[in-house]
Short mmCIF file of C-alpha atoms (C1' of nucleotides) in Angstrom, two decimals:
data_model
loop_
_atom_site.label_atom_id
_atom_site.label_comp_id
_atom_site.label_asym_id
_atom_site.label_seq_id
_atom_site.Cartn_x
_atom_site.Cartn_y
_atom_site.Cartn_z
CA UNK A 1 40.29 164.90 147.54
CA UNK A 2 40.59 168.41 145.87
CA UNK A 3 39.28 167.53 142.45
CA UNK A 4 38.56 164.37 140.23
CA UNK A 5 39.89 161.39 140.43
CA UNK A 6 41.76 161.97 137.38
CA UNK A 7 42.93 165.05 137.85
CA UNK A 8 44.09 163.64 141.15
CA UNK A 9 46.28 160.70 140.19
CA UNK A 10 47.34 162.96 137.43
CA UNK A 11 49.10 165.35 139.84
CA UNK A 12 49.88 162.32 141.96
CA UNK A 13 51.75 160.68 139.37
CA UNK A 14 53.13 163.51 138.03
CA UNK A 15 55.03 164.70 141.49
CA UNK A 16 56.23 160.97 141.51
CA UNK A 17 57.68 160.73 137.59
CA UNK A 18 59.29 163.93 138.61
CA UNK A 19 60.93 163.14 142.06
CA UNK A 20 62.25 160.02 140.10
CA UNK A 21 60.22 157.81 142.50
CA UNK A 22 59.88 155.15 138.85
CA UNK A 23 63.17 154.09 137.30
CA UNK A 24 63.36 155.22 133.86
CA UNK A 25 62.01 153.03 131.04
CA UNK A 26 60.25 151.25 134.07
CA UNK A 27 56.71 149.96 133.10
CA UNK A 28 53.38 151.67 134.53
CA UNK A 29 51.07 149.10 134.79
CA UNK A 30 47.14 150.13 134.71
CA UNK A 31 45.87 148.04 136.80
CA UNK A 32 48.38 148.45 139.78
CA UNK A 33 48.47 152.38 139.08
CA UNK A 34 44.82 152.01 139.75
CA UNK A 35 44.55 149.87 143.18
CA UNK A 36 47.69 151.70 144.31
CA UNK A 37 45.46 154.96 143.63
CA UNK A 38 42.00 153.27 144.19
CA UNK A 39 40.14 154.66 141.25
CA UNK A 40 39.29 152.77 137.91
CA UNK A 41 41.39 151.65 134.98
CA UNK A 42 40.11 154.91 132.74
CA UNK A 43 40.85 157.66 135.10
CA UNK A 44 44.51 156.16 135.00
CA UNK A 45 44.84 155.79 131.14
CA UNK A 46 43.61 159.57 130.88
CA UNK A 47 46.24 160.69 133.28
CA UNK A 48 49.29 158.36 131.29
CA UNK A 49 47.56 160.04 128.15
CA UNK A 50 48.42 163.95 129.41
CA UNK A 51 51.66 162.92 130.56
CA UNK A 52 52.19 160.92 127.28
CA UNK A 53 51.48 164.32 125.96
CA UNK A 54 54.48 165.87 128.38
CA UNK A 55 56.42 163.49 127.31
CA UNK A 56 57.33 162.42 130.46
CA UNK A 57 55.75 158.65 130.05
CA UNK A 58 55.61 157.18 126.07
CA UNK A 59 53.25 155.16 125.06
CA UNK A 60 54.08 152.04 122.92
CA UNK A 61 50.89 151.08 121.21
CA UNK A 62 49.19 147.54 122.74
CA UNK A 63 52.11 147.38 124.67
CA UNK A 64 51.41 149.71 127.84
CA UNK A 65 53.44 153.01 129.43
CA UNK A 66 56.52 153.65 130.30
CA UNK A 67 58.44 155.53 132.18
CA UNK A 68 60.28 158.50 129.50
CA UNK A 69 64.04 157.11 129.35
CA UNK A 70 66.83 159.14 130.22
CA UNK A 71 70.45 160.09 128.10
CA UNK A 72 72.99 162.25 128.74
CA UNK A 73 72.38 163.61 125.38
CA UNK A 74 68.67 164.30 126.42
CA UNK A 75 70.77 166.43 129.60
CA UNK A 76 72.34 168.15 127.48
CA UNK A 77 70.25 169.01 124.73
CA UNK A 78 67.78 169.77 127.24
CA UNK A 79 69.85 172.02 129.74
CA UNK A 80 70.86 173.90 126.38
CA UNK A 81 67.31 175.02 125.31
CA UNK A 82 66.53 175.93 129.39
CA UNK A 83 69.73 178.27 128.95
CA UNK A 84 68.04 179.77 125.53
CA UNK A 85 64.54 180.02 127.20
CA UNK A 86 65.36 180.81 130.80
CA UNK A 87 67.58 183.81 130.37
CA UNK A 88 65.06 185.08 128.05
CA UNK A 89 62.21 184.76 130.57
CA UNK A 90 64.30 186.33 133.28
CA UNK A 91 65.27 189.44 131.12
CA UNK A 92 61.78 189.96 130.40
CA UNK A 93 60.64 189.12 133.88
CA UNK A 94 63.03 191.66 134.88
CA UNK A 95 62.09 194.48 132.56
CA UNK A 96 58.48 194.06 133.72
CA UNK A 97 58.66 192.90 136.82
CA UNK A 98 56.76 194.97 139.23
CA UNK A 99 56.75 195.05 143.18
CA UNK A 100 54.46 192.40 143.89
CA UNK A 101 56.54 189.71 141.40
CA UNK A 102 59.92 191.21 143.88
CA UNK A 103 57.76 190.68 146.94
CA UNK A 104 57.26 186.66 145.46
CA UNK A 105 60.30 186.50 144.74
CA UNK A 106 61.59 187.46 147.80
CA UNK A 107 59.15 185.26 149.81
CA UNK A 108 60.05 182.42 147.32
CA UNK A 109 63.52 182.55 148.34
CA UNK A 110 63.37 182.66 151.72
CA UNK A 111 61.01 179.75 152.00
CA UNK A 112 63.63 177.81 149.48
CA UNK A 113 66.47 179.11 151.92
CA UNK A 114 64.81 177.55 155.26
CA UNK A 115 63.82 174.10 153.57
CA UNK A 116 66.49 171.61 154.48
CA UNK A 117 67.60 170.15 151.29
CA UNK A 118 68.39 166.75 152.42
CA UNK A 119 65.60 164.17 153.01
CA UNK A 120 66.29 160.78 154.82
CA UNK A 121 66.69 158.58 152.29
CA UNK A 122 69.84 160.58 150.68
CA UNK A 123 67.55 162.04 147.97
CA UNK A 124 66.20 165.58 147.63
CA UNK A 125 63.43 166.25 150.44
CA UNK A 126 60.07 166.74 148.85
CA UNK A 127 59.74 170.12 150.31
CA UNK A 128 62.79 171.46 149.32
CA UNK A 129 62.10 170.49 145.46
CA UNK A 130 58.71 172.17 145.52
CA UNK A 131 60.39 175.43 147.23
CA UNK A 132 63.32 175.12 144.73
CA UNK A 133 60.68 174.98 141.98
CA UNK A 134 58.44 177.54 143.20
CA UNK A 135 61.78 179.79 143.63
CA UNK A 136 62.62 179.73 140.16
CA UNK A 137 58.94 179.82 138.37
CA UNK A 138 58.43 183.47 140.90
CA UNK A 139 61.76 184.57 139.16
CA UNK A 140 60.28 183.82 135.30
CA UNK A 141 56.75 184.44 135.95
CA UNK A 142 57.03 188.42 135.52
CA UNK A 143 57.85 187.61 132.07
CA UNK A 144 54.71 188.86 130.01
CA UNK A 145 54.46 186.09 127.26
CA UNK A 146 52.31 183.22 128.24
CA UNK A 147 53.99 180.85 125.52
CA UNK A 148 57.88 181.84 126.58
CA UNK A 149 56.46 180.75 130.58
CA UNK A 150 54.73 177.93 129.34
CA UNK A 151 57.28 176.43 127.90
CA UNK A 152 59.83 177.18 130.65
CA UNK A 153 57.42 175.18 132.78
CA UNK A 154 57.57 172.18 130.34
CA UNK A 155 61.45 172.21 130.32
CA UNK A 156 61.91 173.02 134.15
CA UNK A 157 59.45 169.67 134.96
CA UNK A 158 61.79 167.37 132.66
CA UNK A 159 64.59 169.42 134.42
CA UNK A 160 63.42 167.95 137.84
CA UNK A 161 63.26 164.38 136.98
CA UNK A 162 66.53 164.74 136.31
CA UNK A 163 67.63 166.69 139.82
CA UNK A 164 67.49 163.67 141.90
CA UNK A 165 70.21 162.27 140.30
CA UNK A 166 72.70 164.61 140.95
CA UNK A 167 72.48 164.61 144.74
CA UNK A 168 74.68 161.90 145.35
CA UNK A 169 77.52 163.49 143.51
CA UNK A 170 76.58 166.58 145.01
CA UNK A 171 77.13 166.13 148.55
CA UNK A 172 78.39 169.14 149.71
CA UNK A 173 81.05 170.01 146.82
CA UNK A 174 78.49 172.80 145.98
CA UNK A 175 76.70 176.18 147.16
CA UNK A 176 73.25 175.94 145.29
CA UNK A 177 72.21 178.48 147.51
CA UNK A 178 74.88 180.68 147.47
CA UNK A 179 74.03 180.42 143.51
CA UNK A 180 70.13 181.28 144.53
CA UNK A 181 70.92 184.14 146.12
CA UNK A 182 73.54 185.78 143.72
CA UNK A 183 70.48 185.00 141.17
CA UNK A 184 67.94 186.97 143.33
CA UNK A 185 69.72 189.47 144.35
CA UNK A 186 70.98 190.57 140.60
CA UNK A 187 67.25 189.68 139.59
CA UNK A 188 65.75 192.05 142.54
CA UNK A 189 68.72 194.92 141.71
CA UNK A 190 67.52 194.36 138.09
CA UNK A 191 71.08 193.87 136.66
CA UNK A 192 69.96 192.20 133.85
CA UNK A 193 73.26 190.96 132.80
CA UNK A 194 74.56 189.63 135.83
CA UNK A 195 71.10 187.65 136.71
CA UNK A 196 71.69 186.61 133.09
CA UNK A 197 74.65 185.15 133.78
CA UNK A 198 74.08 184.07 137.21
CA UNK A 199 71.38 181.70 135.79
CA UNK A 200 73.10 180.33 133.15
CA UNK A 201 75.99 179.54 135.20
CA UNK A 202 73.54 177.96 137.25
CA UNK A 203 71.71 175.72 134.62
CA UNK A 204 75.28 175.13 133.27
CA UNK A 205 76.57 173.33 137.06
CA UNK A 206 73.71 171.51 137.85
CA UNK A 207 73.85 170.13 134.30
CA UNK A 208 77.53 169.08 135.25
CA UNK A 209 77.10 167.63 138.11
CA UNK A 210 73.82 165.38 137.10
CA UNK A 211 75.72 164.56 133.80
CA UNK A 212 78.68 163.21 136.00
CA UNK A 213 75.74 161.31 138.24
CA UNK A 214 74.67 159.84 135.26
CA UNK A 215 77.63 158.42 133.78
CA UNK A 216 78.75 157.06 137.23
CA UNK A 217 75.08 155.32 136.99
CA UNK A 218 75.28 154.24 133.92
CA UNK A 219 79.31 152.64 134.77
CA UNK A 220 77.92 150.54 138.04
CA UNK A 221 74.93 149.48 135.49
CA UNK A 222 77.59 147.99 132.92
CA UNK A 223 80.18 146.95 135.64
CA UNK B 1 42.66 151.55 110.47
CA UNK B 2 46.39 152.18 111.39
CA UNK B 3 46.60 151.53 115.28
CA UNK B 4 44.37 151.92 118.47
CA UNK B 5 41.38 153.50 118.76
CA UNK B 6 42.11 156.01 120.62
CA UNK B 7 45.07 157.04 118.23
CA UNK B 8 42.68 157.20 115.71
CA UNK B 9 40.63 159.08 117.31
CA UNK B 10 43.13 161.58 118.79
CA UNK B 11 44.61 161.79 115.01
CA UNK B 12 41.49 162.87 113.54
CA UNK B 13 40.46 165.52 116.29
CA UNK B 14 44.17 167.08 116.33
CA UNK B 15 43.54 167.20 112.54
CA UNK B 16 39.85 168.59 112.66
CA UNK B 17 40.94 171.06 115.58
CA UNK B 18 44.14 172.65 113.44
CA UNK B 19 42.32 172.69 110.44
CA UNK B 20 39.75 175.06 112.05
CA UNK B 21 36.83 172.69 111.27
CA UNK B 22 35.59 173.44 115.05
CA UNK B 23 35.42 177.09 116.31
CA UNK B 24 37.01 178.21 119.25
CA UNK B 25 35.44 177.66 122.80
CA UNK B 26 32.88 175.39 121.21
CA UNK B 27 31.95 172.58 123.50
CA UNK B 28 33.46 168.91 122.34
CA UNK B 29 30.58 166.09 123.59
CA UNK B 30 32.09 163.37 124.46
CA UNK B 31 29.45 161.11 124.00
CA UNK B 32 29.03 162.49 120.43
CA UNK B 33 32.34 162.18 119.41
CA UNK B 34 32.02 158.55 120.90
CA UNK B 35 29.34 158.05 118.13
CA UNK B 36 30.82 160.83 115.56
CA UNK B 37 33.83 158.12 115.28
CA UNK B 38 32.24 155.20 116.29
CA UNK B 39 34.20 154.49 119.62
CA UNK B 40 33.32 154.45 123.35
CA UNK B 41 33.94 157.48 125.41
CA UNK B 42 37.11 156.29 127.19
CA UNK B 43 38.71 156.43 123.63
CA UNK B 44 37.63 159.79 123.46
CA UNK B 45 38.08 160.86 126.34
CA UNK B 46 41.89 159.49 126.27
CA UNK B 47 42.20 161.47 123.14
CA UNK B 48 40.93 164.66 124.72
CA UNK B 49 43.54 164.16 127.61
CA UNK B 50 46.55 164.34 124.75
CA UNK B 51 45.12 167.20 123.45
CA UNK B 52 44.40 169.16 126.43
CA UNK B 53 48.12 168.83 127.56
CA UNK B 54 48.79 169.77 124.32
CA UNK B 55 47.17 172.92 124.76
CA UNK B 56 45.02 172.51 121.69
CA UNK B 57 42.06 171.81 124.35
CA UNK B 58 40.81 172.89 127.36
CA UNK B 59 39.22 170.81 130.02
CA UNK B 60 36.90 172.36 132.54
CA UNK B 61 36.34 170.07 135.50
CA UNK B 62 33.31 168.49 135.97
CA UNK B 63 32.06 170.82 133.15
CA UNK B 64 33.94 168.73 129.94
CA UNK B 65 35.79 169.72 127.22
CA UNK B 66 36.28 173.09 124.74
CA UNK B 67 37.92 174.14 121.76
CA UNK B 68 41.20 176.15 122.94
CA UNK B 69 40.12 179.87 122.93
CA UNK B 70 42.13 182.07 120.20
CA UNK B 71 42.93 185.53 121.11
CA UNK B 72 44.82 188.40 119.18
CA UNK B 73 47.30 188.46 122.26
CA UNK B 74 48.01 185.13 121.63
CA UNK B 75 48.27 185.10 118.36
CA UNK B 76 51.17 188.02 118.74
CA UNK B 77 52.77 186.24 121.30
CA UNK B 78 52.28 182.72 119.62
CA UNK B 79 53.93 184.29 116.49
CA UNK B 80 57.30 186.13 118.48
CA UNK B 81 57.79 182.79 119.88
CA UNK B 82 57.54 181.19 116.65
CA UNK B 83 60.39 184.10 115.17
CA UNK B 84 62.49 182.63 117.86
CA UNK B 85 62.51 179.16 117.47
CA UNK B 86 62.05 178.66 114.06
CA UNK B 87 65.14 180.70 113.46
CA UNK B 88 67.07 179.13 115.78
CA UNK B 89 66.20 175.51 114.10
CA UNK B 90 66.76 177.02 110.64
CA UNK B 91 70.05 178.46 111.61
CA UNK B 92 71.07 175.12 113.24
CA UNK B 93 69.57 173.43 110.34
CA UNK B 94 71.69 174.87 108.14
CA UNK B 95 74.55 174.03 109.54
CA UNK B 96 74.55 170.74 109.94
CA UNK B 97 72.38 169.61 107.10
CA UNK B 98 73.40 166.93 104.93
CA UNK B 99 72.40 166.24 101.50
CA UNK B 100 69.66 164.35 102.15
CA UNK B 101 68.05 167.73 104.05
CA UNK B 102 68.94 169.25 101.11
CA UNK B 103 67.03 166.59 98.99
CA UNK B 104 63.81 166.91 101.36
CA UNK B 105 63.55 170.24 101.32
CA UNK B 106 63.60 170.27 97.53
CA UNK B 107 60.93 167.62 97.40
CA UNK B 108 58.85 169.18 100.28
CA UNK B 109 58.70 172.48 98.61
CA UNK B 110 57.90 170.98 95.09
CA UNK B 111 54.68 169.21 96.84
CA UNK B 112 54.11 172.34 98.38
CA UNK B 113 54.40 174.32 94.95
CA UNK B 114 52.40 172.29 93.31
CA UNK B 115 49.49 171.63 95.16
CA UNK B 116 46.57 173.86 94.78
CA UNK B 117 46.12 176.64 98.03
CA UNK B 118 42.22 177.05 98.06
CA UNK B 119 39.63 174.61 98.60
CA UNK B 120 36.16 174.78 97.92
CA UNK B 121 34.83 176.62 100.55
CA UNK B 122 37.51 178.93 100.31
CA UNK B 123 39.92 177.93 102.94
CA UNK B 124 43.12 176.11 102.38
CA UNK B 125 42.86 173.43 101.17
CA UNK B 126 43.97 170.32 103.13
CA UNK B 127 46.50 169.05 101.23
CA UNK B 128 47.83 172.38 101.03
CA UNK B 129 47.93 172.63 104.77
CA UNK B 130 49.96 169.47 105.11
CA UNK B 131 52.25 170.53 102.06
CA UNK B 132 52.84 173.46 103.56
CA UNK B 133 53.48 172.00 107.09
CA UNK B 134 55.70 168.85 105.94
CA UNK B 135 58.02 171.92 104.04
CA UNK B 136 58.43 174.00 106.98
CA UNK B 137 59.09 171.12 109.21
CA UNK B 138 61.85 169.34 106.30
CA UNK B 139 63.37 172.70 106.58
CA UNK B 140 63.80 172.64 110.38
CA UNK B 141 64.19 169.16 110.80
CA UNK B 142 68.08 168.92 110.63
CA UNK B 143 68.56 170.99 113.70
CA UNK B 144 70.63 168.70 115.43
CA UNK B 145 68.51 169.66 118.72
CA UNK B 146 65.48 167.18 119.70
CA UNK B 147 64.03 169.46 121.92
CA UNK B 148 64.49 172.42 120.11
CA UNK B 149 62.46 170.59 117.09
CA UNK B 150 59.80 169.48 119.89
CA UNK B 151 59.03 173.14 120.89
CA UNK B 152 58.91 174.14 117.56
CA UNK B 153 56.05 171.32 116.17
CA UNK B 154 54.44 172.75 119.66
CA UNK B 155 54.03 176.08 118.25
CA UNK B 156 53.72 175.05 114.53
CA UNK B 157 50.65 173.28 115.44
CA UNK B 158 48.99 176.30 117.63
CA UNK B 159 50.11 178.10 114.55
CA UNK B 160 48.06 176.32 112.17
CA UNK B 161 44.65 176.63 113.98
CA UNK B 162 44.90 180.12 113.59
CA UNK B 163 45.92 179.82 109.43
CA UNK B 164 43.08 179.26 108.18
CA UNK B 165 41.65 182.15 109.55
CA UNK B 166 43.79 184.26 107.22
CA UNK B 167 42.59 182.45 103.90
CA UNK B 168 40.04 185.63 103.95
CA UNK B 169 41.59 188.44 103.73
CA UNK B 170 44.83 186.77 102.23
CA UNK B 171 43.04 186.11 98.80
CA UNK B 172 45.18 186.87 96.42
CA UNK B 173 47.39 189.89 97.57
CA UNK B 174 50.01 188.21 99.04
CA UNK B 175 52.20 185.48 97.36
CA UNK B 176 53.20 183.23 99.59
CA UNK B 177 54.47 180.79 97.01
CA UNK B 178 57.61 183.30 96.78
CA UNK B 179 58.21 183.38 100.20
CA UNK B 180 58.43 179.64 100.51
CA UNK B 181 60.73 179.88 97.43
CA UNK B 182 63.10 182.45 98.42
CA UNK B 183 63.36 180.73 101.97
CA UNK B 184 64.73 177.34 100.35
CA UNK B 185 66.70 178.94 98.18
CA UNK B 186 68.47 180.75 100.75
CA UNK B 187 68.35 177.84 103.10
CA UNK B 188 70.07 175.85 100.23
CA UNK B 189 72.35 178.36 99.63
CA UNK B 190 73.84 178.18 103.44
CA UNK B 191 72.94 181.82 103.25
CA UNK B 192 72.27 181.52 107.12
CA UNK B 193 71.28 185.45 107.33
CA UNK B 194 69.30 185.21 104.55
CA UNK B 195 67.04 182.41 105.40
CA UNK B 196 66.53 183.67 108.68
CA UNK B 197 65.55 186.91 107.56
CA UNK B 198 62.81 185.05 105.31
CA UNK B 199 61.62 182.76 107.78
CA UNK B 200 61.32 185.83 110.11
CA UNK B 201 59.81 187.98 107.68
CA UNK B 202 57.31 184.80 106.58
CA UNK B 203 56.33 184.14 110.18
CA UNK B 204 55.56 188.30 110.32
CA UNK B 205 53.96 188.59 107.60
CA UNK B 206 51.42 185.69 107.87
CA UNK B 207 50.56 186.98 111.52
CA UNK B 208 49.63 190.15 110.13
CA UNK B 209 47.21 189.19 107.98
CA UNK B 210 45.88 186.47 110.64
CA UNK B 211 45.48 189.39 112.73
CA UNK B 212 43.52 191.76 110.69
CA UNK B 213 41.50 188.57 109.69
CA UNK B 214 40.82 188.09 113.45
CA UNK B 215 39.93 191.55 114.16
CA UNK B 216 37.39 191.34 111.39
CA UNK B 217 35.93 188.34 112.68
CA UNK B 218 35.08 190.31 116.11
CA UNK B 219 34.27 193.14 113.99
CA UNK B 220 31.37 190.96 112.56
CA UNK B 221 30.52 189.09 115.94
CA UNK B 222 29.58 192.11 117.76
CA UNK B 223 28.29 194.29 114.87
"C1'" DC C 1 70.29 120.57 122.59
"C1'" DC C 2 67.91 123.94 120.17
"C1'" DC C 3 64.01 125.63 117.57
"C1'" DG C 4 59.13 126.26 116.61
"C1'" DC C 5 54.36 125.93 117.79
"C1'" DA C 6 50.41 125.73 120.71
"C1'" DA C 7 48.00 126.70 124.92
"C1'" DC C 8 47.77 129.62 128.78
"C1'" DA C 9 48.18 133.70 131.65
"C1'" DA C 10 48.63 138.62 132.03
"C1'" DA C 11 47.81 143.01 130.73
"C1'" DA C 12 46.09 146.48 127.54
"C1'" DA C 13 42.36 148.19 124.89
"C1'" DT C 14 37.65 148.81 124.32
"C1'" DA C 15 32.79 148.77 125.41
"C1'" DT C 16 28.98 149.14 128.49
"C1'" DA C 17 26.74 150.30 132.78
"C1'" DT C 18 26.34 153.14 136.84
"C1'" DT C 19 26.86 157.14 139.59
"C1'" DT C 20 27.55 161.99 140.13
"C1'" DT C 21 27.30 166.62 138.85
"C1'" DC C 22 25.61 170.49 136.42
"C1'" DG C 23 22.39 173.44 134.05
"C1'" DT C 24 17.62 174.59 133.21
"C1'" DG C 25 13.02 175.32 133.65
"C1'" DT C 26 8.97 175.51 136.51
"C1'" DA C 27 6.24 176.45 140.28
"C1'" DA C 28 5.44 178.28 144.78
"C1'" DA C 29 6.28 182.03 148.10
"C1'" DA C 30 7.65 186.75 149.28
"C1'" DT D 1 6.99 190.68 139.64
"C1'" DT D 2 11.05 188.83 141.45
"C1'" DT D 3 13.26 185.35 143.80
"C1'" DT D 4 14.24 180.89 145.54
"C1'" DA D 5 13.74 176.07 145.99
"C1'" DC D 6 12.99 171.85 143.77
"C1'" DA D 7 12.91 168.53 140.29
"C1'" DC D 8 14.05 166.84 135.92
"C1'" DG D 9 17.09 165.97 131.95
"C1'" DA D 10 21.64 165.95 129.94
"C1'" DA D 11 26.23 165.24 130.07
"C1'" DA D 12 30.50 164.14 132.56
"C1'" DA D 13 32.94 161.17 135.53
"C1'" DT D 14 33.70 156.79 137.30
"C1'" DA D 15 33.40 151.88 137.74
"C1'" DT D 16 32.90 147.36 135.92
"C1'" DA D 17 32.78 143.94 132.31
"C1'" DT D 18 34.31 142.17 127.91
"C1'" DT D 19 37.28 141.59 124.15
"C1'" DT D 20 42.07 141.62 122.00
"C1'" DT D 21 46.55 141.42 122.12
"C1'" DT D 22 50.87 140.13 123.92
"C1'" DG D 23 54.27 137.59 126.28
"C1'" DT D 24 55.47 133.21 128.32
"C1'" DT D 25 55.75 128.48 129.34
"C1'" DG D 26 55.85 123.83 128.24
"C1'" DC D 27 55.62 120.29 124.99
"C1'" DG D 28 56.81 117.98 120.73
"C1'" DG D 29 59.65 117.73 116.75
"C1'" DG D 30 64.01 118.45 114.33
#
DNA sequence: CCCGCAACAAAAATATATTTTCGTGTAAAA
DNA sequence: TTTTACACGAAAATATATTTTTGTTGCGGG
């Protein structure tokens, strides 16, 4: 293992909650989190504590974790701010970007552009999500304020968990990488405006098509 | 006590940690906490997880925990952040508070207003602090945007570790008591501009003198 | 047939014990 | 005198054990 065993089903855990490998609202219990991990009941409370902290698991006092629930109004709301924040990362990442930030985000893109995006079981594969992730943090990270990245990072993760829901609806009705490309190449030819609006426009579609997901979901839950 | 342990526990220290009583960088012992609160060191330790994904502590593996570092660069970038947010809430706030925002915000700043600002050993005093925290938040708190109110109790927290650092240089020559006024009136007033011009000008002002206090405390450190 | 209460089982919360790692100081060798 | 290896003590990390709390099931009464 690369670190401690906390720090390990912490990041293990994490990847999970965020490929939507737990239902929503669906209880973490300690003591299985621990045998499935093979570490002690402690090192898994102190990684449901930091992600507590994330908010993506709650806590309900004497009563255990759980899985964060998910709302279309939490889409929304959420895909709003990421529009607010984003755009003002990327103009700032853009103003002082320098080569080696074009030369990541160049090498970010390709990698995202070779991943296949489909994995076998219908899903997202696990590689693409990481190079889709990795793609868009290289695009922000010029941005010289620690805070405005930091919390990018915080909405982007509750972003993902999200993702995998949309890729049922999303079969092939839609060119994210035409949409990653347009973004680069407006980032790289620092048109400011046009990156600006190619990433809204881009926040704005995937918010569409996981808010349709989600209300198909929540119509086969009810009927 | 309220509820768990560990809540407790992670209460107090958030409290204790943004009220300054712990300097930056210094070294939190778990097993001293353990006996400073009269808990085992999984309580504490569970605590210290919270906090570190808060941000308001930094874990260094194998090596523990510390006090979050503070930093004049942060500080300046902590505060733009803070301009952006906070007037976003405040302009959302206003429109689509009720009257029972109104009525909060009345009450919140006549705690505030009456409640004495210095302590004994010259900083704020604590009541003060969460006077002057519960009035900032009533203000924001009808933005009709969960997430935008999360971010902004994010920063308003890192905020207030840095506060009492002011209480220095800020004796006297600055009235603060006006500011708070002017902002609800304006707020109350639906004068959007207004408002956000005070809340900017506010959130300016008090990271100048936080800065200057700063720079003195280095001043004295190495000299 | 439904409601309440008691006993039981399961899981969370907490405490204690053990192992591992890190920093420090000391002594021997170059 | 400087450096390096070793050992010792302190603190973190981890595991295990104990206590509390919760949720559930079955039984008796209404």
């Amino acid at each position: 293992m690369s670190g401690s065993a906390t720090q390990t089903v912490y990041e293990q855990l994490r990847v999970s909650l965020l490929a939507g490998r737990y239902l929503p609202e669906a209880k973490l219990k300690i003591s299985e989190l621990g045998s499935a991990f093979s570490v002690s009941t402690g090192a898994v409370r102190e990684a449901l504590a930091r992600l507590t902290a994330e908010g993506l698991v709650t806590a309900m006092p004497q009563r255990g974790f759980r899985v964060a629930p998910v709302s279309v109004a939490d889409l929304r709301d959420l895909a709003e701010m990421r529009i607010e924040i984003e755009t003002k990362c990327l103009r700032r990442a853009i103003a002082s970007g320098d080569l080696a930030w074009e030369a990541a985000v160049v090498a970010a893109h390709h990698r995202l552009a070779v991943t296949p995006i489909a994995a076998a079981d219908g899903g997202f594969s696990p590689a693409w999500i990481v190079a889709h992730g990795e793609f868009h943090a290289a695009l922000a990270q010029a941005c010289d304020s620690a805070w405005m990245l930091r919390v990018r990072d915080l909405l982007f993760a509750h972003n993902e968990r999200y993702l995998d829901l949309a890729r049922k609806t999303d079969r092939g009705n839609r060119d994210a990488a035409r949409e990653h490309r347009e973004l680069m190449e407006a980032a790289l030819a620092r048109d400011t405006d046009r990156a600006v609006a190619a990433i809204a426009a881009h926040i704005g579609k995937t918010r569409d098509t996981i808010e349709s997901a989600l209300r198909r979901a929540e119509m086969d839950e009810l009927g």
